[in-house]
Coordinates of C-alpha atoms and ligand atoms in Angstrom, one line a residue:
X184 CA -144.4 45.4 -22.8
X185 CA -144.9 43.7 -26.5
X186 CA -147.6 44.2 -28.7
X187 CA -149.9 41.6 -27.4
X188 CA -149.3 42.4 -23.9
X189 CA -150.1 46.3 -24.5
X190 CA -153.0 44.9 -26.5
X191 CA -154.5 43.4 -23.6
X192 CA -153.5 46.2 -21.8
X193 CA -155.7 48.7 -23.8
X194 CA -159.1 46.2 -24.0
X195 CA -158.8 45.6 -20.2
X196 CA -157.6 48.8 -18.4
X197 CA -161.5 49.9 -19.0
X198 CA -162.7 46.7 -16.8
X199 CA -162.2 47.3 -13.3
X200 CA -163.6 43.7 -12.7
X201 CA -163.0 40.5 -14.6
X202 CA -164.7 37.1 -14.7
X203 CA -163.1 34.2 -15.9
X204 CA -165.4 31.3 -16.3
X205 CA -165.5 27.8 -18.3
X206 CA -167.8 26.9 -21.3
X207 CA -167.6 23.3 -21.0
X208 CA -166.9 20.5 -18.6
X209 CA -163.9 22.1 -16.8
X210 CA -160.1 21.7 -18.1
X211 CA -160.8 24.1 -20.4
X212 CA -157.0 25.7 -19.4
X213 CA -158.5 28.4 -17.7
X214 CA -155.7 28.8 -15.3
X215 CA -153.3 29.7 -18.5
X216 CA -155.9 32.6 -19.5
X217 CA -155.9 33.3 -15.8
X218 CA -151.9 33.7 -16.0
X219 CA -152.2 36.1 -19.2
X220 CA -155.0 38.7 -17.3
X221 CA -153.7 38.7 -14.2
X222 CA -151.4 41.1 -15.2
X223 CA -154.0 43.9 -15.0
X224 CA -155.8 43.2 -11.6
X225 CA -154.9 43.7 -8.3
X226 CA -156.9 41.3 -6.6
X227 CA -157.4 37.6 -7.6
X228 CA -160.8 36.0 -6.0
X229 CA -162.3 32.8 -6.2
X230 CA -166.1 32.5 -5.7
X231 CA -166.9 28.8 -6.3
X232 CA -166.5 25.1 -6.3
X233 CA -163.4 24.1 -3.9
X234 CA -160.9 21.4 -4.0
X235 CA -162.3 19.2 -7.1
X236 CA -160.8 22.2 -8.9
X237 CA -157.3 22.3 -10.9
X238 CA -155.4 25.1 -12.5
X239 CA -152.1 24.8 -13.9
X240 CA -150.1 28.0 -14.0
X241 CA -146.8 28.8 -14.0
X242 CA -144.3 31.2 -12.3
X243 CA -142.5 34.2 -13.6
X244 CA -139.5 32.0 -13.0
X245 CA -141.0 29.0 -14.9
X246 CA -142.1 26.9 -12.2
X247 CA -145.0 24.6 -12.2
X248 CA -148.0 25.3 -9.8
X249 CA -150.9 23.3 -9.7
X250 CA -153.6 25.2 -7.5
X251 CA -156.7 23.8 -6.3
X252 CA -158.4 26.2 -3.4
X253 CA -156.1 28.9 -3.6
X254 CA -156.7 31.5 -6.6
X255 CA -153.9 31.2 -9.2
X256 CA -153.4 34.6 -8.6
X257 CA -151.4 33.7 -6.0
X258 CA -148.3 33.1 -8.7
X259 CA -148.5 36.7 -9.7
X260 CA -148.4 37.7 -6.0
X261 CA -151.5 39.2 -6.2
X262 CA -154.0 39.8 -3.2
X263 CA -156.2 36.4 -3.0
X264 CA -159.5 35.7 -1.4
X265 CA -161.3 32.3 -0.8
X266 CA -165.1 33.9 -1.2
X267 CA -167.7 32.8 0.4
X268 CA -169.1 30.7 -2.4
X269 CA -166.0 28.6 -2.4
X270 CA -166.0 25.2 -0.5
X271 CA -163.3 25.2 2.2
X272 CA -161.2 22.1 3.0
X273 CA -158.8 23.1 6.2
X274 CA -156.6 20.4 5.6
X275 CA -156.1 20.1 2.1
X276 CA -155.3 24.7 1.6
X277 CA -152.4 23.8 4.5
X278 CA -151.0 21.5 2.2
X279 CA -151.6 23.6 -1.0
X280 CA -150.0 26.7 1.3
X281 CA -146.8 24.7 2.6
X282 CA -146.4 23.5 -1.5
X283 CA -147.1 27.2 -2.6
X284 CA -144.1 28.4 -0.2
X285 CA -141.6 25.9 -1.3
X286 CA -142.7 26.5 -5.1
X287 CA -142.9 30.1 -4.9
X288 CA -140.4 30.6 -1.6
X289 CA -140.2 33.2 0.7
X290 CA -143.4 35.2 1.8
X291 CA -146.8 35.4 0.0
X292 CA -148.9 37.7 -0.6
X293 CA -152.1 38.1 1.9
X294 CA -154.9 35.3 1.4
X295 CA -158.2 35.7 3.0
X296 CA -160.7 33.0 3.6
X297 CA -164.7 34.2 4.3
X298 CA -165.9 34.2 7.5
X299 CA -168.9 32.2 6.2
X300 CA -167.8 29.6 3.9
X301 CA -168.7 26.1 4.1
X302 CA -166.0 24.0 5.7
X303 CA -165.6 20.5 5.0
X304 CA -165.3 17.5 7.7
X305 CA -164.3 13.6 7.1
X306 CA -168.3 13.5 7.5
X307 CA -168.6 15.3 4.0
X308 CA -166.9 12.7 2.7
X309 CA -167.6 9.7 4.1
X310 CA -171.6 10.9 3.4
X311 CA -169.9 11.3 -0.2
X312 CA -169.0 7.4 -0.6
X313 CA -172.3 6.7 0.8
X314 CA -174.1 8.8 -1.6
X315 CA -172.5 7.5 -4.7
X316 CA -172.8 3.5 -3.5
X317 CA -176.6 4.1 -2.9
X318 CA -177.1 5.9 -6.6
X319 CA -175.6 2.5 -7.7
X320 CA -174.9 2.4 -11.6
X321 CA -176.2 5.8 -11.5
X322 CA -173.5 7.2 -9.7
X323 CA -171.6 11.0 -10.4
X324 CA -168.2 9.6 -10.4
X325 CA -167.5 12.8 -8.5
X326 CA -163.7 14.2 -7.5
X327 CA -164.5 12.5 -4.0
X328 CA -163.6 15.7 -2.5
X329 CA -167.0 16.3 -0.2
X330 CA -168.1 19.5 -2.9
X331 CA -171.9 18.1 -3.1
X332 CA -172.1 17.3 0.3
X333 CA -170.7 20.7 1.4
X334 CA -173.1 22.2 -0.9
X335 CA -176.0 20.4 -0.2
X336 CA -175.3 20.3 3.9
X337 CA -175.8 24.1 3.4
X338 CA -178.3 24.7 2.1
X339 CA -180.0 21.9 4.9
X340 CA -178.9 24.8 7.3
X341 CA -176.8 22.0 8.9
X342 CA -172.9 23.2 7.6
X343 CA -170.3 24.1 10.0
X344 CA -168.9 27.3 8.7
X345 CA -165.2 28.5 9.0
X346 CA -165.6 31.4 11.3
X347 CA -166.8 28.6 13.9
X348 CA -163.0 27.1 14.2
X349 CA -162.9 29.9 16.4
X350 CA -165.9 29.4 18.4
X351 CA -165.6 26.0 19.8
X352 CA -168.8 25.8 21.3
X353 CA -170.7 26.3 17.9
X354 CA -168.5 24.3 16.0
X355 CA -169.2 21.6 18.2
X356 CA -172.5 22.1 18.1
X357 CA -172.8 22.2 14.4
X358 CA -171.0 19.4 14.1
X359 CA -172.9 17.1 16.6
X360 CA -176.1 17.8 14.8
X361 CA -174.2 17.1 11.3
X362 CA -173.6 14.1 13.0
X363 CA -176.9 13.2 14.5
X364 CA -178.3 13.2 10.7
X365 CA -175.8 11.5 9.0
X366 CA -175.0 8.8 11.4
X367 CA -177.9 6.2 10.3
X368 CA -176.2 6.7 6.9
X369 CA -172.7 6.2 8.4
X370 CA -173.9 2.7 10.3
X371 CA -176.0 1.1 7.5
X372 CA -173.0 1.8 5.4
X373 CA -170.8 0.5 7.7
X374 CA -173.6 -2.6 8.6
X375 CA -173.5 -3.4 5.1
X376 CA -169.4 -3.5 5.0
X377 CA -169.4 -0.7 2.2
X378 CA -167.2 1.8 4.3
X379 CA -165.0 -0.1 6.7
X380 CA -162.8 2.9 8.5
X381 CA -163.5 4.1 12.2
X382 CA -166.2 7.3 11.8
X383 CA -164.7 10.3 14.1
X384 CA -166.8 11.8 17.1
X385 CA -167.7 15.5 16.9
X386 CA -165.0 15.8 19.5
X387 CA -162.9 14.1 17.9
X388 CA -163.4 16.3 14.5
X389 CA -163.7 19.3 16.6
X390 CA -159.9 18.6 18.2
X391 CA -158.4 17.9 14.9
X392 CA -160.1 20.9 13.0
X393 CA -159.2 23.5 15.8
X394 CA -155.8 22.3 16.4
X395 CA -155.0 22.9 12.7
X396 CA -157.2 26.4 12.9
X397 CA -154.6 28.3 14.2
X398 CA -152.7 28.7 11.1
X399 CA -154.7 30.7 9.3
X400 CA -156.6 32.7 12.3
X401 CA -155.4 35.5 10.5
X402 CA -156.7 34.9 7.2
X403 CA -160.5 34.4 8.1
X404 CA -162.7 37.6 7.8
X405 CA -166.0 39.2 5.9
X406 CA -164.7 38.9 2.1
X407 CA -167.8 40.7 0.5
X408 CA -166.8 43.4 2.2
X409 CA -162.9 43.0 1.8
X410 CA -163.6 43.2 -1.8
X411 CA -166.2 45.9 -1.6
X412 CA -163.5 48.1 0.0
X413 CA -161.2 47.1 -2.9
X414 CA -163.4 48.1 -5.6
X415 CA -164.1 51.4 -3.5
X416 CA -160.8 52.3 -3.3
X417 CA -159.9 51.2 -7.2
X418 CA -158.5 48.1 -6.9
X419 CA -158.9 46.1 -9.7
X420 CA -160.4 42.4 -9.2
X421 CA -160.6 39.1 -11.9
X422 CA -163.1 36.2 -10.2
X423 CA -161.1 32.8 -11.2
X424 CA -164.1 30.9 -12.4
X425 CA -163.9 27.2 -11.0
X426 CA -165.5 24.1 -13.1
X427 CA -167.6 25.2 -15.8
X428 CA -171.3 25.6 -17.4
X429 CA -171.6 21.9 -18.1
X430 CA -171.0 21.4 -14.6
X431 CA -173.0 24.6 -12.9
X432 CA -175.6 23.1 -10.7
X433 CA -178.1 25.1 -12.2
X434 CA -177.1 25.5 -15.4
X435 CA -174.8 22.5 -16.6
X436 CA -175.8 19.1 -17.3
X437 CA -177.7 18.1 -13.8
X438 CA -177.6 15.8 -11.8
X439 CA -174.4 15.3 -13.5
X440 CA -173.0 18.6 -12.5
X441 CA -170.5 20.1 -9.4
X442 CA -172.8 21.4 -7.0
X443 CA -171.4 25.1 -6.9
X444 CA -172.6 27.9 -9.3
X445 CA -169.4 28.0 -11.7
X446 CA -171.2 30.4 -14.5
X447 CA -170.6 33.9 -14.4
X448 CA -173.5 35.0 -12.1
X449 CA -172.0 32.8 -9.5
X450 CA -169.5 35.6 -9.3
X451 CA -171.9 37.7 -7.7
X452 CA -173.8 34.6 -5.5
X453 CA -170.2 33.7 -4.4
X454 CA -168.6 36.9 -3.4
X455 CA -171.5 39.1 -1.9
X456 CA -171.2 42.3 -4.6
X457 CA -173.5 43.4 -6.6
X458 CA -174.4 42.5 -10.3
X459 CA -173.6 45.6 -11.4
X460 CA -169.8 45.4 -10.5
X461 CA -169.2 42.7 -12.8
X462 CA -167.9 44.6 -16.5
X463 CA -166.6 42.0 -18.0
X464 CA -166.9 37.7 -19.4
X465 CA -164.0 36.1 -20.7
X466 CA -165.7 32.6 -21.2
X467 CA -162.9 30.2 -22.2
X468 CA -163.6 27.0 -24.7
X469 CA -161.7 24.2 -25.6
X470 CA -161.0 23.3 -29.1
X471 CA -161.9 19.6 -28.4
X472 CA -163.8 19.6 -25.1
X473 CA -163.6 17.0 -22.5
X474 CA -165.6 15.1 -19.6
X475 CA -164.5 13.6 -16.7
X476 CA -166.8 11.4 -14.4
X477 CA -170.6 10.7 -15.8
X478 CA -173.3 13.0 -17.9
X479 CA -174.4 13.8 -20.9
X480 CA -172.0 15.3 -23.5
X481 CA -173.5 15.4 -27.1
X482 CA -170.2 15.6 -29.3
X483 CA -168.1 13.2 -27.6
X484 CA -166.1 11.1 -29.7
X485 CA -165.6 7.6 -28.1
X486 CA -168.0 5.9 -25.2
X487 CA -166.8 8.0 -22.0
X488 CA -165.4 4.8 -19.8
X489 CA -163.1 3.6 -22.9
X490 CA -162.1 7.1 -23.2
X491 CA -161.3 7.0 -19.5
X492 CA -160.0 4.0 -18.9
X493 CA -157.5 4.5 -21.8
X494 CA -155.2 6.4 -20.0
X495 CA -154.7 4.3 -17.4
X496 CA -154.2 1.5 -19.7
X497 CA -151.6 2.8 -22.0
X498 CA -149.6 5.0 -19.5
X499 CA -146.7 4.6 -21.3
X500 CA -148.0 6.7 -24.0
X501 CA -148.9 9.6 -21.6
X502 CA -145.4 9.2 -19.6
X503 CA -143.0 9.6 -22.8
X504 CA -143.5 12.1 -25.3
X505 CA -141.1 9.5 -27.4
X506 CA -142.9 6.5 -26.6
X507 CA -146.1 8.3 -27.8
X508 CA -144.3 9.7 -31.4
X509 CA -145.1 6.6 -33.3
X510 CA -148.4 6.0 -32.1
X511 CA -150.0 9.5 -32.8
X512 CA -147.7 9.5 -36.5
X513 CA -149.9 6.7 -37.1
X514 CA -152.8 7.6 -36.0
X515 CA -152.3 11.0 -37.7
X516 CA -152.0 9.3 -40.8
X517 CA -155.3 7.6 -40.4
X518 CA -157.1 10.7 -39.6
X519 CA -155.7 12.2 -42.6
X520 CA -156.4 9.6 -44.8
X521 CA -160.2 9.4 -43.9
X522 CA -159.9 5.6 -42.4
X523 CA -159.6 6.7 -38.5
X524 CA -162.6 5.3 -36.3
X525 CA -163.6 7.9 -34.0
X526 CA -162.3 5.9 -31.1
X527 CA -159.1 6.1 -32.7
X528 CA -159.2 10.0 -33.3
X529 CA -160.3 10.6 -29.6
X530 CA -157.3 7.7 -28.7
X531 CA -154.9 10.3 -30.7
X532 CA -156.5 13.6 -29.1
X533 CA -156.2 12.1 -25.8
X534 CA -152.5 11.1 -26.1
X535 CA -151.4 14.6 -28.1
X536 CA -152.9 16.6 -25.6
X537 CA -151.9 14.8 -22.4
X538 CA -155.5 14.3 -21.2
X539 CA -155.6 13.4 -17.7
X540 CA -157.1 14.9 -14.7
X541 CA -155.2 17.3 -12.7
X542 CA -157.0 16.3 -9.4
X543 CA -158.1 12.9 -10.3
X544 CA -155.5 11.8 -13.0
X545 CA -158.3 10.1 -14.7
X546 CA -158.3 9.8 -18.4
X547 CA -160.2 12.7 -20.1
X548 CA -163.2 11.6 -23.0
X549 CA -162.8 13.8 -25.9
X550 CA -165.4 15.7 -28.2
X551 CA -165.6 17.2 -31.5
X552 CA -165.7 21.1 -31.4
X553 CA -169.1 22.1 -30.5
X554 CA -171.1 25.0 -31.5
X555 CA -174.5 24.6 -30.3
X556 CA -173.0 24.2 -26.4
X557 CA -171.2 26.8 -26.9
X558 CA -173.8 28.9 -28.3
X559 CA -175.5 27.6 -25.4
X560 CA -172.8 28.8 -22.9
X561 CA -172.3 32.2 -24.5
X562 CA -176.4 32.7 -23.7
X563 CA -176.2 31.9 -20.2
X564 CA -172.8 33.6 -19.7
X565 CA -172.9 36.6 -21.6
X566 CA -169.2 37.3 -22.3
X567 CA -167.7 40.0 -23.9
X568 CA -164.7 37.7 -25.1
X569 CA -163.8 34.3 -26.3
X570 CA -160.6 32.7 -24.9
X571 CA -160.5 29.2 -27.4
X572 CA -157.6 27.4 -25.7
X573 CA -155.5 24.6 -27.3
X574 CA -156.1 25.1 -31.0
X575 CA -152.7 23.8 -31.8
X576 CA -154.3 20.5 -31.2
X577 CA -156.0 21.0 -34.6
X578 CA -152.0 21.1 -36.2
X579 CA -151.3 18.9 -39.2
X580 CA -155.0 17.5 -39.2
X581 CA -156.3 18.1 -42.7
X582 CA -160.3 18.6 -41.6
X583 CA -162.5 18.0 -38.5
X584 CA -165.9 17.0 -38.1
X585 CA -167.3 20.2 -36.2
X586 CA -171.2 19.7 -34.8
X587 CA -172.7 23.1 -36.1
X588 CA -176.8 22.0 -35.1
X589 CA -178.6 19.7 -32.6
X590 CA -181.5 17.8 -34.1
X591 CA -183.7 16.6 -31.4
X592 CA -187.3 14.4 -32.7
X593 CA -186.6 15.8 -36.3
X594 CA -186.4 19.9 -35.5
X595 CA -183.2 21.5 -35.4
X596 CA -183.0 23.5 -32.0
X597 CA -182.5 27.4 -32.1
X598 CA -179.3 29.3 -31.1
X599 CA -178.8 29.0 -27.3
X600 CA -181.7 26.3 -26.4
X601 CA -180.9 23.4 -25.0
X602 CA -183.3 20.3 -24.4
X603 CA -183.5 19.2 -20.4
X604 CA -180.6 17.0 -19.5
X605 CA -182.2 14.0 -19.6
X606 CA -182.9 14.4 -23.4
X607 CA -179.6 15.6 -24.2
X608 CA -178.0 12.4 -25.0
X609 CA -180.7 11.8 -27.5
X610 CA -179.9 14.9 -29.9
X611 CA -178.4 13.8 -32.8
X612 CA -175.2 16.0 -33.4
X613 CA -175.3 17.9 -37.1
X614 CA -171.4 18.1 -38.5
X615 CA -169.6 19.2 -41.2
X616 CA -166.1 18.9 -41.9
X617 CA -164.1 22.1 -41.9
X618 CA -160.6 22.3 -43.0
X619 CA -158.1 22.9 -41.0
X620 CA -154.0 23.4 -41.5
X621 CA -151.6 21.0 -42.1
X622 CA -148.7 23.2 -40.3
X623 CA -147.8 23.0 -36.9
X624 CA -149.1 26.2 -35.1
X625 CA -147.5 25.2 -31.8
X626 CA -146.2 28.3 -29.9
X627 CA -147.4 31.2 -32.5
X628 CA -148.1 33.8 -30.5
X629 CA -149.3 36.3 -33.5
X630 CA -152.5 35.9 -35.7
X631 CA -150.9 37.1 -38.6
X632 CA -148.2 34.3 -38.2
X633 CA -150.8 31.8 -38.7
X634 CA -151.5 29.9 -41.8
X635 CA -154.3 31.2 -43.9
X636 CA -156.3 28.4 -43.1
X637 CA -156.0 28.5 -39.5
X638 CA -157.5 32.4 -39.4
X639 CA -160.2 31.2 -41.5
X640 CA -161.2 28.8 -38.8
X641 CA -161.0 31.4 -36.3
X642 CA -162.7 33.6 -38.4
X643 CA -165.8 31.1 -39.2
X644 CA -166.0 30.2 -35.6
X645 CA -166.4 33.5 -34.2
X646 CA -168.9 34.8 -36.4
X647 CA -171.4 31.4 -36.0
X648 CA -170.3 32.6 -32.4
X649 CA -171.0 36.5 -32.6
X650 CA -168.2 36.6 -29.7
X651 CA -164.8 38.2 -30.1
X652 CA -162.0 35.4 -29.8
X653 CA -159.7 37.7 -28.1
X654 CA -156.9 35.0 -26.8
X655 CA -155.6 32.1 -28.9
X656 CA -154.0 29.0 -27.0
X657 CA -151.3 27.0 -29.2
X658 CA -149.2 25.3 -26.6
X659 CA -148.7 24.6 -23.2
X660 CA -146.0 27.3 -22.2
X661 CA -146.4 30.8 -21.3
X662 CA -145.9 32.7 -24.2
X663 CA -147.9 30.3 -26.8
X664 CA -151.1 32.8 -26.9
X665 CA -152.0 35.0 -29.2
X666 CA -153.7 38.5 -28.5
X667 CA -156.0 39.5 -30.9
X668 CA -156.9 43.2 -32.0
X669 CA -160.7 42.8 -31.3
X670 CA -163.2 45.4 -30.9
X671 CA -163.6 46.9 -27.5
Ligands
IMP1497 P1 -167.6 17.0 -7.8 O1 -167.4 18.4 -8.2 O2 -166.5 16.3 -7.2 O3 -168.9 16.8 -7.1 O4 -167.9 16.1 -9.2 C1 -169.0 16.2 -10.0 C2 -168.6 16.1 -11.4 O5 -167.9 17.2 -11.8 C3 -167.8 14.9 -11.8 O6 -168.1 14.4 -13.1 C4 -166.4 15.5 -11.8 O7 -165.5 14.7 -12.6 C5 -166.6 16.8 -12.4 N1 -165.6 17.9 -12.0 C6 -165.5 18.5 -10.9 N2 -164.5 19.4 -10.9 C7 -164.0 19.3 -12.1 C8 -162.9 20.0 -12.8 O8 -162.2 20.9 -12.2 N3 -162.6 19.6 -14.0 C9 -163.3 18.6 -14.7 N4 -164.3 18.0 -14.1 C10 -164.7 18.3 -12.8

C-alpha cells in the first residue's frame, strides 16, 4: 500500500459508512473519488436518481466502465444494491449488466435491487415528452430517461413497483390505472401530432416487462434490511451519491432540478437506515463547475445553449486531442494575456476538459470556481471532507476569476444562504482573480510535488471553505489524485 493509499486507510478505517455526494450540477467526477474509497468498504449502495446518472470508473485492469444504475462499486467487485430510492429501468440495467460482464468477464459479484423501488414503463417516458412540450420554452431539457415522472408518479400513489413483476395481477393493475390517468395526455399529444409512435396497452407493457423479469428474480428483495444486516454484522458500506445539490429536488435549483433527493440525507430517505448510521460526507466539487440542460447557475461563463451547442458544432476538437492542440495553444495564450472573452475561456475549458455528457453527450456550460455555492452545499451537506476534482484544468493558466460573494439588491449574502431559485440568476457574482501556476500539474499524485502556487490555492480555498480538501484530482487516470494528510 503507498503512502496515500495507507493515508486513506487511516482517516476512513474509523467510518463504518460513507456518503459520496455532488456539490454542483452533477459531473463533478464522482465516480473517480468513488474508485479511490472503495477500497475500504464492503458494500457499494446507491440510494438515488436512476438512469440520467453517469460515472466513469475504471477497472483494476484498466478498462473503461461507464455505469449508470448499477453502483460503481461493481468494478471493485464489491457487494451492490439498487436502494429503494433509486429509480429502476428493467430494460436499460439488462443492458448495463450484459456490458458489465463482457467489460469485467466472468461472474459478478451479487447485486440486489429493492423490493419497492419505482420501476419505469414506456408510459414514464412518453408522459416525459409530453411534459416538456407543454412547459414550452420553459422546458427542463431533462436526460429523457422517465426520472421526474418516476418520481412524481410515486408520490401520486400510482407507480408500479418492482416487486410487482412478480405479481402479475398487481402489476397489471398498477399499470392499467397508470394508464387510465395518463392516457388523455397520451391522445391530445398524439391529436396534436407531437408524439407520433403506437402507445403500448397495459398488457402489452405487462408481457414485455415480465418476460424480461426473470433475469433478475433473484436480485429483488427488502434492501433496508439487507444493508441493516450488513452494518450489524460489520460490513462496511459507501452510498454512491447520484446527480448533485444543484440538482436535489429539494435543495438544488428547482424546478430545474432531478427529481430524486441526491444530497446526503437522501442517503437515509433512499436506503431505509437511520440518520445516525451515516459517519461520514465526502462532498466532491469541481474546479470549474458545469450545467447540462436549463436553470440557474450564477458563475457560468458563456450563455448555456452556446456553451452547449459548441460541442456538437466543433466535434472535431473533442474527437482529436491533436486537432484540439492548436486551438487551446491559442486560446491559452489569450487567457494569459488578459484579451480572452469569457466565451472564449469557457470554449477552451470545454475543449481541455472534454466536456460532454456521459448519458446525453451534450456539450457541458462551464463556470468560474464558486465559493458561495459551495459554501452553500457544504451547509446543506455537512461533510467532513472536500474531494476538489480536476484542478489540473487550472495548469499553465496564470490567474482565474474566482466568484468569492453574491450580491443580491445591493447586500452581500451571508455564508451558506442562498436567494430562492427564481432570484438566483439576478445575483451579481463578486470575483477576484487568484493566481494560479503556470506548470502543468497533470498526474501529481503528492501535495508536496505541487508548485508553491498551486498549494496556496488549495490552501486559500479550504480555509474560505472551513472543510478539509482531503483528495486532489489532476488527471483523468487512476493514479492522478493526491491524498492529503488532513485532520481526522
Ligand atoms: P432528469 O434528471 O433527466 O429529470 O433531468 C433534470 C436535469 O438534471 C436536467 O438539466 C439534466 O441535464 C440534469 N441531470 C440529470 N442527471 C444528471 C447528471 O448525472 N449529470 C448532469 N446533469 C444531470
Amino acid at each position: 500500500m503507498n503512502d496515500n493509499q495507507e493515508r486513506l486507510r487511516e482517516l476512513l478505517q474509523q467510518h463504518q459508512t460513507l456518503v459520496v455526494v455532488g456539490a454542483n450540477w452533477g459531473d463533478e467526477g464522482k465516480g473517480k473519488v468513488i474508485d479511490k474509497v472503495l477500497g475500504f468498504y464492503d458494500v457499494a449502495a446507491r440510494f438515488s436518481g436512476g438512469a440520467n446518472a453517469g460515472h466513469t470508473i475504471f477497472t483494476r485492469s484498466g478498462k473503461k466502465l461507464i455505469s449508470h444504475l448499477i453502483p460503481c462499486g461493481l468494478a471493485q467487485n464489491k457487494i451492490c444494491v439498487l436502494a429503494r430510492g433509486e429509480f429502476f429501468n428493467l430494460e436499460l440495467f439488462l443492458k448495463e449488466l450484459e456490458e458489465s460482464k463482457n467489460i469485467l468477464g466472468g461472474v459478478l459479484s451479487p447485486i440486489y435491487i429493492d423490493q419497492q423501488a419505482a420501476l419505469w414503463t414506456p408510459y414514464h417516458r412518453l408522459f416525459e415528452s409530453y411534459i416538456e412540450i407543454m412547459r414550452g420554452s420553459a422546458k427542463i431539457g431533462t436526460t429523457n430517461k422517465g426520472i421526474g415522472p418516476l418520481e412524481g408518479i410515486y408520490k401520486l400513489r400510482l407507480a408500479p413497483v418492482v416487486g410487482q413483476l412478480f405479481e402479475k395481477d398487481l402489476l397489471l393493475v398498477s399499470l392499467q390505472s397508470l394508464y387510465n390517468v395518463l392516457k388523455p395526455c397520451f391522445d391530445y399529444t398524439a391529436f396534436s401530432g407531437q408524439i407520433t409512435e403506437i402507445i403500448p396497452t397495459p398488457q402489452e407493457v405487462l408481457e414485455s416487462l415480465v418476460n424480461q423479469a426473470v433475469n433478475i428474480k433473484d436480485f429483488v428483495t427488502d434492501t433496508s434490511f439487507l444493508l441493516y444486516e450488513q452494518l450489524k454484522n460489520g460490513k462496511r458500506i459507501l452510498f454512491e451519491g447520484a446527480q448533485a445539490t444543484g440538482l436535489d429536488a429539494w435543495w438544488g435549483t428547482y424546478p430545474y432540478v432531478s427529481s430524486g433527493n441526491s444530497v446526503a440525507a437522501g442517503a437515509a430517505l433512499g436506503t431505509g437506515l437511520a440518520m445516525e448510521n451515516f459517519q461520514a460526507t465526502i462532498l466532491v466539487a469541481k474546479i470549474l463547475p458545469t450545467r447540462v440542460g436549463a436553470g440557474p447557475f450564477p458563475s457560468e461563463m458563456w450563455e448555456r445553449q452556446k456553451a452547449m451547442d459548441f460541442a456538437r458544432s466543433h466535434a472535431e476538437l473533442f474527437a482529436d486531442k491533436t486537432a484540439a492542440a492548436d486551438f487551446l495553444a491559442e486560446k491559452l495564450h489569450r487567457i494569459n494575456s488578459g484579451s480572452a472573452s469569457n466565451a472564449e475561456m469557457s470554449q477552451y475549458f470545454q475543449v481541455l476538459g472534454d466536456e460532454r455528457g456521459a448519458t446525453t453527450g451534450r456539450g457541458r456550460s462551464i463556470g468560474f470556481l464558486d465559493i458561495p455555492w459551495l459554501l452553500y452545499a457544504i451547509r446543506i451537506n455537512n461533510p467532513k471532507f472536500i474531494a476538489l476534482t480536476r484542478f489540473d484544468m487550472l495548469s499553465k493558466i496564470k490567474s482565474i476569476p474566482v466568484v468569492v460573494s453574491y450580491k443580491l439588491d445591493g447586500e452581500i449574502l451571508p455564508d451558506g444562504k442562498l436567494p430562492p431559485s427564481w432570484a438566483l440568476s439576478k445575483v451579481e457574482t463578486i470575483k477576484d482573480d487568484w493566481l494560479c501556476f503556470e506548470h502543468d500539474i497533470s498526474g501529481i499524485s503528492d501535495f508536496n510535488n505541487l508548485p508553491q502556487s498551486a498549494q496556496d490555492f488549495i490552501i486559500r480555498l479550504e480555509k474560505r471553505l472551513g472543510v478539509p480538501i482531503l483528495l486532489i484530482g489532476t488527471g483523468p487516470g487512476r493514479e492522478a489524485i493526491i491524498v492529503r494528510t488532513v485532520d481526522k
